[in-house]
Amino acid sequence: MGFWKRLFFGDHTKLEDRQPNDTKKEPKQPSSAKLSANIDYLMNEFNRTSDLKIRILKKGNAALLYFESLVDQEKVQEAIFKPIELGDVEDISNLPHSKETLNLEEAITTLLRGHAIYMEDGSRKISQFKVTSSFNRSPEEPANEKVVRGSHDGFVENMMININLIRKRIENRDLNVKYFKLGKKTNTNVAVIYLDGVADPEIVQQIETRMKDISADMIHSPGYVEEFIEDQTFSPFPQMLNTERPDRAVANLMEGRVAILTEGSPTTLIAPSTFFMFYQASDDYNMRWYTGTFVRLIRLASFIIAIGLPAFYIAVVGFHFEVIPDDLVIPVKSSINEIAYPPIMEAFVMVVIIELIREAGIRLPQPIGQTIGIVGGLVIGDAVVRAGLVSNLMVIVVALTAIASFVVPSNELSTTLRLLTFPLIILAGTLGFVGIVFGFLFILIHLSRLESFGVPYFSPVSPLRIKDLKDTFIRVPLYKMNERPKDSHAIQTEAVGPSREWKKREKTGKPQTIESGTNQTTGGDQSVSSDSSSE
Amino acid sequence: MQTQIGVGILSLPYELHLKAKQDGWISLVIGAAILTIVLFVLWGIAKQFPEKDFFQINDVIFTKWPGRAISLFYVLYFMAVSVLIVLLFTRLISLWVLPNTPFWILAFLLIFVCLYLANAGLLIIARFYTMVSFLLLLLIVLTIYSLQEIHLMYLLPVGESGLGKIMSGVPEAMMSFLGFFVSLVFFSKVEGKSKDKLKIMLAAHLFVLVYYLFTVAVTYMFFSTEELRLVPEPLLYMLKSFELPIVARVDLFFVSIWVVSVATSFTTYIYMAGLGVKHIFNKKSSPIIHFILCLLIFVGATLIGYDMGKMNRFGEIIVGIGLGATVAFPFLMFPIVWLVKRMKGKGAGQA
């Protein structure tokens, strides 16, 4: 019946299963009608690996092949053998949910994806069954990007679940997902996601061409992708935002940016990104906007503290003692006087100790990690001062710096900041304030020179765009953020229309005008009054 | 705009005062007024060739080789100014902040950072300048802090030192505005209508004038006429005397921020010189040119070093050339531009 229906009513182009990737260029190896020849070919291609399981059925006339390690045994039972047992179909090759091919190379890729294939002697047809097993972590909140309020789910290692998390949040037909297979040997799935009509097509295009240029054996994490496609690999600043939070990814997608997901890693790359994006946290948008602004300012102040405070202290102590007000001179001087080493040495020792403690704390199991923190922080800190190796002021300064560098919501930027401390310490130790100023000048020039996918990295400060400052240093109320920031090059600029018109109406007493049926909850009284006013 | 508020700001009041006593601020206003006219002339020239930068204009109106010679002269002039900036900068830093640091380290730092910026191209330079112009506000705030101790009395009597003396202060005042010449060089590189550009130029000019006037007035009112004769950098001395509750020496911070504006003006001159060289020798890659220029500037500056006598003589020569090159020359250029344009127009009409 289906055949006749299609003959009379359907279109006559040959329909095929949609493949995530273009299969035309892939090699082809036609299957043979001989079962043994097919099996030999497959066994050779897989180098006789031990976990390729071959089950001979029908007294040697048919075979079911699958990778034991990739396949869920229960699913095999459920999908292939159960219908036969129940007598729904007589033959495995007739099972309706199988996908058929005549190409052995295709069978190889599907086998690797965790499918089972069924072949019969005397037929070239290969039936493929999806019986993949997958082990998924539940989408828990990422440990490195915790928020107090807001959604508590996070990306996981399975890309499909990640895309699901994004699609659930943006129910829009314009949300576009493009798959890439990267890594010549590993064949890692990478997805590029953007909102069509909002994201700048040029940037999307650029990201795609850069991705296609990647020619590496292995794409093992988003860090690989990042280093292959970012503009300046020699810059200390990260040029793509890494996040494990779906809400953060979605917010950036809505601003017209592009997200890059990699199979096997919960980290999503966001491009193009700007410096100030690293200082935004999802928390900010769930607070009162005053508090949001306050927290933002604290975070940005932490940037200055993190890279400048030790340098400033060293410059003051080493060169410009006269900057300290009179009352403070004696306590400062007395604490430094007994230290044998110059302040620059003290700073180096302390900063390195802090880094050691941090790194040790990460690698150790959690209970011991905390112990290390306490031993390192309290015991060593106290002992070092008592032993007269480091002045207690320096301990305060370095501890503050370390805390300030952890305030940044992004881990990459936080490491960058701690790295930048060192050159500034050296400059301050040799040239005092002048050195610091030149150091900062150099960093600022570098930041203004940096571009992320054609977008100035330090915008909206340089180039200055006052309008976009409302989501950088401060966070204005959400209904005031009516335009997308220019740095994402969004082609559709308006993001929030007039949303608080009810306030004006309350004042003027004008009724609500119902637009396109969206405001269905408006009471009957209002619609009546609007009728009367129109009359 | 940044270029204008360059090195001069700190010692300007002193130099003005040498010439015109307490009426120095009048010289400043007169100088600014003259420069406004010059600015209009520059605008008139640049408007005729909206697509060409200064060096290309030279080519057109003076024909190829003389035009190039003039361009070369300007390149040398820009480089000389850069050297002067380096000299003034290092001298001030060594006097105020780092008395023991050898000359070449400071010069190297300044040149290195500016080279990095100049290589980034005009767009980035412009972005950077707009960002750091906020620091000027900080400088103003620091100066405002001193307002509590000024005495209007010191400005009186107005006009006491006589017209001649006031006029003799004018060149000194104009010297500090020398950065205005940038507008001619970069005129074609900036997008926008020529009228808008004129407005921006005038606004920048006005801002600089107000800023200078403010600092000069504040320092004049802070120090008496007798004191001012003794202090070469009155602004810094004034700030030094204050003590904020948190920090004791405001002047050190002032110098630190001032370094930024020095760096910006230095970068501009390197970039302009680089532009000229690029044009004269028909070269494309600017990083190498900038590098060579910076090397020359560095060598030139080290030859003079901390030597005050040499430096003052050098400075005087530069001021003289600067006045000629940037004030007198445009007046000379303007009628020629006009003539060339008319002749060309006629030729085109006949053909």
XYZ file of C-alpha atoms in Angstrom, chain B residues 3-328:
326
model
C 48.565 64.561 22.425
C 47.995 68.157 23.258
C 48.033 67.651 26.961
C 51.432 66.230 26.829
C 54.541 67.002 28.678
C 54.006 70.707 28.913
C 51.345 70.725 31.553
C 53.638 70.441 34.515
C 56.067 73.188 33.782
C 53.822 75.429 31.749
C 52.882 77.770 34.569
C 56.527 78.300 35.402
C 57.582 79.177 31.884
C 54.635 81.438 31.412
C 55.396 83.156 34.610
C 58.949 83.870 33.660
C 57.694 85.905 30.778
C 54.525 87.498 31.923
C 54.381 87.369 35.704
C 50.910 86.956 37.096
C 49.282 87.794 33.793
C 50.522 84.564 32.265
C 47.002 83.286 31.934
C 46.209 86.169 29.580
C 49.043 85.034 27.307
C 47.553 81.598 27.380
C 44.180 82.841 26.218
C 45.725 84.946 23.483
C 47.825 82.027 22.304
C 44.771 79.817 22.204
C 42.864 82.436 20.257
C 45.585 82.629 17.612
C 45.646 78.875 17.396
C 41.935 78.749 16.797
C 42.540 80.702 13.600
C 45.330 78.324 12.665
C 42.972 75.472 13.324
C 40.483 76.920 10.868
C 43.228 77.239 8.291
C 44.242 73.617 8.851
C 40.671 72.602 8.454
C 40.451 74.634 5.263
C 43.446 72.793 3.867
C 42.344 69.353 4.909
C 38.833 69.902 3.620
C 40.121 70.329 0.095
C 41.593 66.848 0.128
C 39.186 64.736 2.109
C 40.808 61.442 1.128
C 44.429 62.361 1.572
C 46.548 62.588 4.663
C 48.976 65.387 5.245
C 51.907 63.820 3.428
C 49.856 63.080 0.350
C 48.624 66.643 0.310
C 52.246 67.773 0.291
C 52.810 65.645 -2.757
C 49.921 67.170 -4.598
C 50.507 70.807 -3.966
C 54.279 70.979 -4.023
C 54.707 68.392 -6.783
C 56.515 65.193 -6.077
C 60.092 65.887 -4.993
C 59.738 69.199 -3.174
C 56.665 67.745 -1.547
C 58.650 64.778 -0.358
C 61.378 67.035 0.948
C 58.809 68.916 2.973
C 57.366 65.635 4.216
C 60.817 64.502 5.204
C 61.322 67.722 7.068
C 58.111 67.074 8.965
C 59.109 63.528 9.738
C 62.348 64.822 11.191
C 60.417 67.412 13.129
C 58.062 64.795 14.577
C 61.009 62.680 15.536
C 62.709 65.613 17.172
C 59.583 66.303 19.181
C 59.531 62.647 20.215
C 63.103 62.948 21.394
C 62.178 66.051 23.330
C 59.268 64.231 24.945
C 61.540 61.400 25.986
C 64.015 63.867 27.422
C 61.446 65.825 29.383
C 59.813 62.672 30.615
C 62.984 61.043 31.841
C 64.224 64.212 33.451
C 61.022 64.664 35.382
C 60.873 61.053 36.486
C 64.459 61.106 37.602
C 63.887 64.349 39.491
C 60.699 63.306 41.213
C 60.432 59.580 41.460
C 63.521 57.602 40.613
C 66.685 59.640 41.108
C 69.074 56.727 40.668
C 67.657 54.977 37.629
C 69.866 55.269 34.542
C 68.509 57.244 31.644
C 68.283 54.465 29.123
C 65.995 52.262 31.206
C 63.314 54.906 31.486
C 63.685 55.871 27.844
C 63.547 52.250 26.813
C 60.390 51.589 28.839
C 58.570 54.547 27.377
C 59.635 53.788 23.829
C 58.878 50.094 24.125
C 55.337 50.537 25.402
C 54.575 53.213 22.845
C 56.009 51.144 20.040
C 53.654 48.356 21.006
C 50.733 50.728 20.844
C 51.821 52.435 17.624
C 52.131 49.111 15.847
C 48.514 48.349 16.585
C 47.331 50.918 14.067
C 45.279 54.044 14.255
C 42.000 52.386 15.191
C 43.420 50.754 18.284
C 45.302 53.916 19.194
C 42.081 55.873 19.026
C 40.268 53.282 21.141
C 43.005 53.386 23.689
C 43.026 57.174 23.855
C 39.321 57.407 24.486
C 39.725 54.916 27.281
C 42.523 56.752 29.024
C 40.996 60.181 28.607
C 39.074 59.347 31.767
C 42.362 59.614 33.574
C 42.417 63.300 32.704
C 39.314 63.691 34.805
C 41.232 62.118 37.647
C 44.015 64.636 37.158
C 41.480 67.432 37.276
C 39.953 66.053 40.442
C 43.363 65.948 42.063
C 43.907 69.549 41.060
C 40.507 70.581 42.323
C 41.456 69.280 45.703
C 43.924 72.106 45.966
C 41.244 74.705 45.412
C 40.715 75.073 49.131
C 43.976 76.881 49.625
C 44.062 79.353 46.792
C 44.157 83.101 47.049
C 42.528 85.098 44.331
C 44.711 87.969 45.430
C 47.708 86.552 43.663
C 46.118 87.111 40.297
C 45.826 90.818 40.923
C 46.582 93.341 39.602
C 45.481 92.298 36.152
C 47.606 93.544 33.317
C 50.315 94.937 35.532
C 53.223 93.537 33.602
C 52.248 95.315 30.422
C 51.161 94.279 26.977
C 54.636 93.612 25.648
C 55.416 91.125 28.315
C 52.103 89.398 27.930
C 52.691 89.081 24.219
C 56.136 87.652 24.760
C 54.530 84.861 26.768
C 52.295 83.955 23.856
C 54.829 81.778 21.992
C 55.459 79.829 25.159
C 51.774 79.316 25.562
C 51.362 78.253 21.957
C 54.154 75.793 22.369
C 52.096 73.835 24.801
C 49.308 73.531 22.257
C 51.554 72.112 19.561
C 49.674 68.857 19.451
C 46.914 70.512 17.449
C 48.847 69.758 14.284
C 47.727 66.163 14.640
C 44.346 67.166 13.328
C 45.802 67.967 9.923
C 47.729 64.720 9.674
C 44.874 62.521 10.725
C 42.077 64.471 9.140
C 41.406 61.997 6.372
C 41.723 58.973 8.631
C 38.759 59.910 10.739
C 35.317 59.136 9.482
C 32.595 61.723 9.475
C 31.606 64.961 7.793
C 34.211 67.659 7.617
C 31.981 70.006 9.568
C 31.628 67.517 12.379
C 35.341 67.037 12.370
C 35.843 70.771 12.695
C 33.495 70.759 15.631
C 35.452 67.969 17.269
C 38.722 69.757 16.625
C 37.410 72.941 18.151
C 35.927 71.075 21.085
C 39.211 69.359 21.763
C 40.997 72.662 21.482
C 38.570 74.270 23.869
C 38.898 71.443 26.329
C 42.653 71.707 26.315
C 42.444 75.459 26.746
C 40.090 75.168 29.683
C 42.219 72.492 31.216
C 45.412 74.494 30.865
C 43.757 77.631 32.031
C 42.470 75.831 35.045
C 45.818 74.415 36.065
C 47.636 77.666 35.378
C 45.098 79.670 37.310
C 45.133 77.272 40.246
C 48.890 77.264 40.518
C 49.066 81.022 40.161
C 46.594 81.451 42.897
C 48.362 78.948 45.067
C 51.849 80.343 44.896
C 52.629 83.989 45.240
C 54.503 85.751 42.476
C 57.715 85.511 44.388
C 57.396 81.791 45.096
C 56.560 80.896 41.549
C 59.905 82.150 40.369
C 61.590 79.406 42.382
C 59.559 76.319 41.540
C 59.975 74.815 38.083
C 57.084 72.353 38.380
C 54.585 74.301 40.438
C 51.736 71.867 39.945
C 53.662 69.035 41.515
C 54.966 71.158 44.347
C 51.469 72.264 45.056
C 50.179 68.712 45.217
C 53.098 67.649 47.291
C 52.061 69.971 50.052
C 48.734 68.272 50.477
C 48.121 65.217 52.527
C 45.041 63.146 51.952
C 43.889 61.032 54.856
C 44.887 57.834 53.027
C 47.956 58.801 51.083
C 50.504 61.371 51.930
C 52.084 62.265 48.611
C 49.453 63.138 46.042
C 52.064 64.283 43.575
C 53.416 60.773 43.099
C 50.026 59.609 41.924
C 49.735 62.634 39.748
C 53.035 61.838 38.084
C 51.982 58.232 37.605
C 48.855 59.236 35.775
C 50.735 61.905 33.896
C 52.997 59.181 32.513
C 50.003 57.862 30.609
C 49.387 61.129 28.825
C 53.069 61.409 27.999
C 52.961 57.932 26.515
C 49.949 58.800 24.397
C 51.488 61.942 22.969
C 54.717 60.111 22.273
C 52.839 57.350 20.447
C 51.063 59.894 18.302
C 54.331 61.426 17.184
C 55.851 58.049 16.394
C 52.789 57.129 14.431
C 52.808 60.384 12.486
C 56.481 60.061 11.705
C 55.913 56.466 10.660
C 53.103 57.553 8.377
C 55.406 60.088 6.744
C 58.225 57.633 6.242
C 55.828 55.104 4.831
C 54.667 57.639 2.324
C 58.090 58.938 1.333
C 59.604 55.544 0.729
C 56.434 53.860 -0.499
C 56.680 51.134 2.085
C 53.864 49.026 3.422
C 54.858 47.395 6.678
C 54.677 49.870 9.498
C 56.037 47.756 12.396
C 59.540 47.736 10.935
C 59.430 51.454 10.212
C 58.189 52.213 13.686
C 60.914 50.048 15.100
C 63.652 51.844 13.175
C 62.211 55.232 14.096
C 62.094 54.282 17.749
C 65.653 53.070 17.608
C 66.753 56.401 16.140
C 64.780 58.299 18.753
C 66.267 56.177 21.476
C 69.810 56.799 20.252
C 69.125 60.488 19.822
C 67.716 60.780 23.299
C 70.554 58.865 24.925
C 73.082 61.166 23.255
C 71.628 64.074 25.164
C 70.703 62.167 28.307
C 70.246 64.072 31.534
C 72.371 66.974 30.374
C 70.227 69.989 31.268
C 72.084 72.576 29.196
C 71.978 70.559 25.999
C 68.388 69.712 26.605
C 67.293 73.284 27.065
C 69.044 74.334 23.874
C 67.494 71.417 22.031
C 64.102 72.312 23.414
C 64.409 75.916 22.303
C 65.335 74.881 18.785
C 62.379 72.530 18.627
C 60.018 75.215 19.851
C 61.271 77.567 17.180
C 60.909 75.001 14.429
C 57.587 73.903 15.845
C 56.146 77.401 15.675
C 57.352 77.736 12.116
C 56.249 74.314 11.028
C 52.849 74.210 12.580
C 51.717 77.826 12.798
C 53.413 79.726 10.000
